[in-house]
Coordinates of C-alpha atoms in Angstrom, one line a residue:
M29 CA 59.4 112.1 30.5
S30 CA 59.1 108.4 31.1
G31 CA 56.3 106.3 32.5
S32 CA 52.6 106.2 31.9
T33 CA 51.5 107.4 35.3
N34 CA 50.4 110.9 36.0
K35 CA 53.1 113.4 37.2
R36 CA 52.8 116.0 39.9
V37 CA 53.0 119.6 38.6
R38 CA 52.9 123.1 39.9
V39 CA 51.8 125.6 37.2
L40 CA 53.2 129.1 37.7
R41 CA 51.1 131.7 35.9
F42 CA 51.6 135.3 34.9
D43 CA 50.0 137.6 37.5
R44 CA 48.0 134.8 39.2
E45 CA 48.6 132.3 41.9
A46 CA 50.1 128.9 41.2
I47 CA 48.0 125.8 40.7
D48 CA 49.0 122.3 41.8
G49 CA 47.8 119.2 40.1
F50 CA 48.5 116.2 37.9
V51 CA 49.2 115.8 34.2
H52 CA 49.7 112.8 31.9
P53 CA 53.2 113.3 30.5
Q54 CA 52.3 112.2 26.9
T55 CA 49.0 114.0 26.5
F56 CA 48.9 117.1 28.7
Q57 CA 49.4 119.4 25.8
T58 CA 46.2 120.1 23.8
L59 CA 45.5 122.6 21.1
T60 CA 44.0 125.1 23.5
G61 CA 46.2 124.7 26.6
V62 CA 47.5 122.3 29.2
E63 CA 45.0 119.7 30.5
M64 CA 45.5 118.8 34.1
L65 CA 43.7 117.3 37.1
S66 CA 43.6 119.7 40.0
R67 CA 44.3 118.4 43.6
D68 CA 40.5 118.7 44.3
G69 CA 39.6 116.4 41.4
N70 CA 38.6 118.9 38.7
I71 CA 39.8 118.7 35.1
L72 CA 41.2 122.0 34.0
T73 CA 42.4 123.3 30.7
L74 CA 44.8 126.2 31.3
P75 CA 45.4 128.4 28.2
Y76 CA 49.0 128.6 27.2
Q77 CA 48.9 132.4 27.4
E78 CA 48.3 132.3 31.2
I79 CA 51.1 129.8 31.9
K80 CA 54.6 131.0 32.6
V81 CA 56.2 127.7 33.7
L82 CA 54.9 124.2 34.4
C83 CA 57.2 122.6 37.0
F84 CA 57.3 118.8 37.4
V85 CA 57.7 118.4 41.2
Q86 CA 58.4 115.5 43.6
D87 CA 56.1 116.8 46.3
F88 CA 53.4 119.5 46.5
E89 CA 54.6 120.6 50.0
E90 CA 58.1 121.6 48.9
S91 CA 58.4 125.3 48.1
L92 CA 59.8 126.1 44.7
P93 CA 62.7 128.6 44.6
D94 CA 62.3 131.7 42.5
L95 CA 62.8 130.6 38.9
N96 CA 63.2 134.2 37.7
N97 CA 66.7 135.0 36.5
R98 CA 68.0 131.5 37.1
T99 CA 71.1 130.9 35.0
F100 CA 74.0 128.4 35.1
S101 CA 76.9 129.8 37.1
S102 CA 79.3 127.7 34.9
R103 CA 79.1 125.6 31.8
P104 CA 76.5 122.8 32.4
K105 CA 77.7 119.2 32.4
S106 CA 74.6 117.5 31.1
S107 CA 74.5 117.0 27.3
G108 CA 72.1 118.9 25.2
L109 CA 71.5 122.4 24.0
W110 CA 72.2 125.1 26.6
V111 CA 69.4 127.7 26.0
R112 CA 68.5 131.0 27.6
M113 CA 64.9 131.9 27.6
S114 CA 63.6 135.5 28.0
F115 CA 60.0 135.6 29.3
R116 CA 57.4 138.2 28.4
D117 CA 57.7 139.7 31.9
G118 CA 61.5 140.2 31.6
A119 CA 62.6 137.1 33.6
I120 CA 65.4 134.9 32.3
L121 CA 65.8 131.2 32.8
D122 CA 68.6 128.9 31.5
G123 CA 68.0 125.3 30.7
I124 CA 69.2 122.2 28.9
L125 CA 67.1 121.2 25.9
P126 CA 67.5 117.7 24.5
N127 CA 69.8 117.7 21.5
N128 CA 67.3 115.7 19.5
L129 CA 65.1 118.4 17.8
L130 CA 62.4 115.8 17.0
S131 CA 61.6 115.7 20.7
V132 CA 60.7 119.4 20.8
E133 CA 57.0 119.8 21.5
P134 CA 54.8 121.9 19.2
H135 CA 53.5 124.2 22.0
G136 CA 56.6 124.7 24.1
F137 CA 59.9 123.4 25.4
T138 CA 60.7 120.9 28.2
V139 CA 64.0 121.8 29.7
T140 CA 66.2 120.8 32.6
P141 CA 66.7 124.0 34.8
P142 CA 70.0 124.9 36.6
D143 CA 70.8 123.7 40.1
L144 CA 68.8 120.4 40.3
A145 CA 69.3 120.2 44.0
V146 CA 66.8 123.0 44.7
T147 CA 64.6 123.3 41.6
P148 CA 62.2 121.0 39.8
Q149 CA 63.9 118.3 37.7
R150 CA 62.1 119.4 34.5
V151 CA 60.0 122.4 33.5
F152 CA 57.7 123.0 30.5
V153 CA 57.7 126.5 29.1
P154 CA 55.0 127.4 26.5
R155 CA 56.2 129.2 23.4
V156 CA 53.8 132.1 24.0
A157 CA 55.3 132.7 27.4
L158 CA 58.6 133.6 25.8
R159 CA 59.9 136.8 24.2
S160 CA 63.0 134.9 22.9
I161 CA 65.0 131.7 23.2
H162 CA 68.7 131.5 22.3
V163 CA 71.1 128.6 22.1
L164 CA 74.2 129.4 24.0
A165 CA 76.1 126.2 23.4
V166 CA 76.0 122.6 22.4
V167 CA 77.1 120.6 25.4
G168 CA 78.5 117.0 25.1
S169 CA 77.8 116.6 21.4
G170 CA 79.2 113.0 21.6
L171 CA 80.8 113.1 18.2
G172 CA 84.0 111.7 19.7
R173 CA 86.3 112.7 16.9
S174 CA 89.4 110.5 16.8
K175 CA 92.5 112.4 16.2
K176 CA 94.8 111.2 13.4
P177 CA 98.4 110.7 14.4
D178 CA 100.7 113.4 13.0
E179 CA 102.4 112.0 9.9
R180 CA 105.4 114.2 10.5
Q181 CA 106.1 112.3 13.7
I182 CA 108.6 109.5 13.3
S183 CA 107.8 106.2 14.9
I184 CA 110.2 104.5 17.3
F185 CA 109.7 101.1 15.8
E186 CA 109.5 100.2 12.2
S187 CA 106.4 98.6 11.1

């Protein structure tokens, strides 16, 4: 997440209605939960146990598609770790996690979900919301291995 301004979020909770508000991207995670400013100006701290997904949204008026059982239909093109998260309620969500493990937050994972055209650009998933998280593949590792020429191949010109 870039920038120092507050970001719009929609918090989807287990067995409760969603909450819209604003978070500061560097400081929204506290020891006890997610700290946010609600749309009516109240500062809330939502416990991680209540949160299923925190969606970073462009506009509060847009309706979010159902994030339950959202998986990539083919291998993703973005580089990173392709992960599959299984939630406590049985839902499944795929995402791309940054390949730099130092950027993994202590209280959860910020991933890029599938189908960016209709879903939030990024979502934060608390660790306690998950039953499991599996790495399916490393996409675009960027190692760029150069292939050595086959020494058995004769060259056309002498060097």
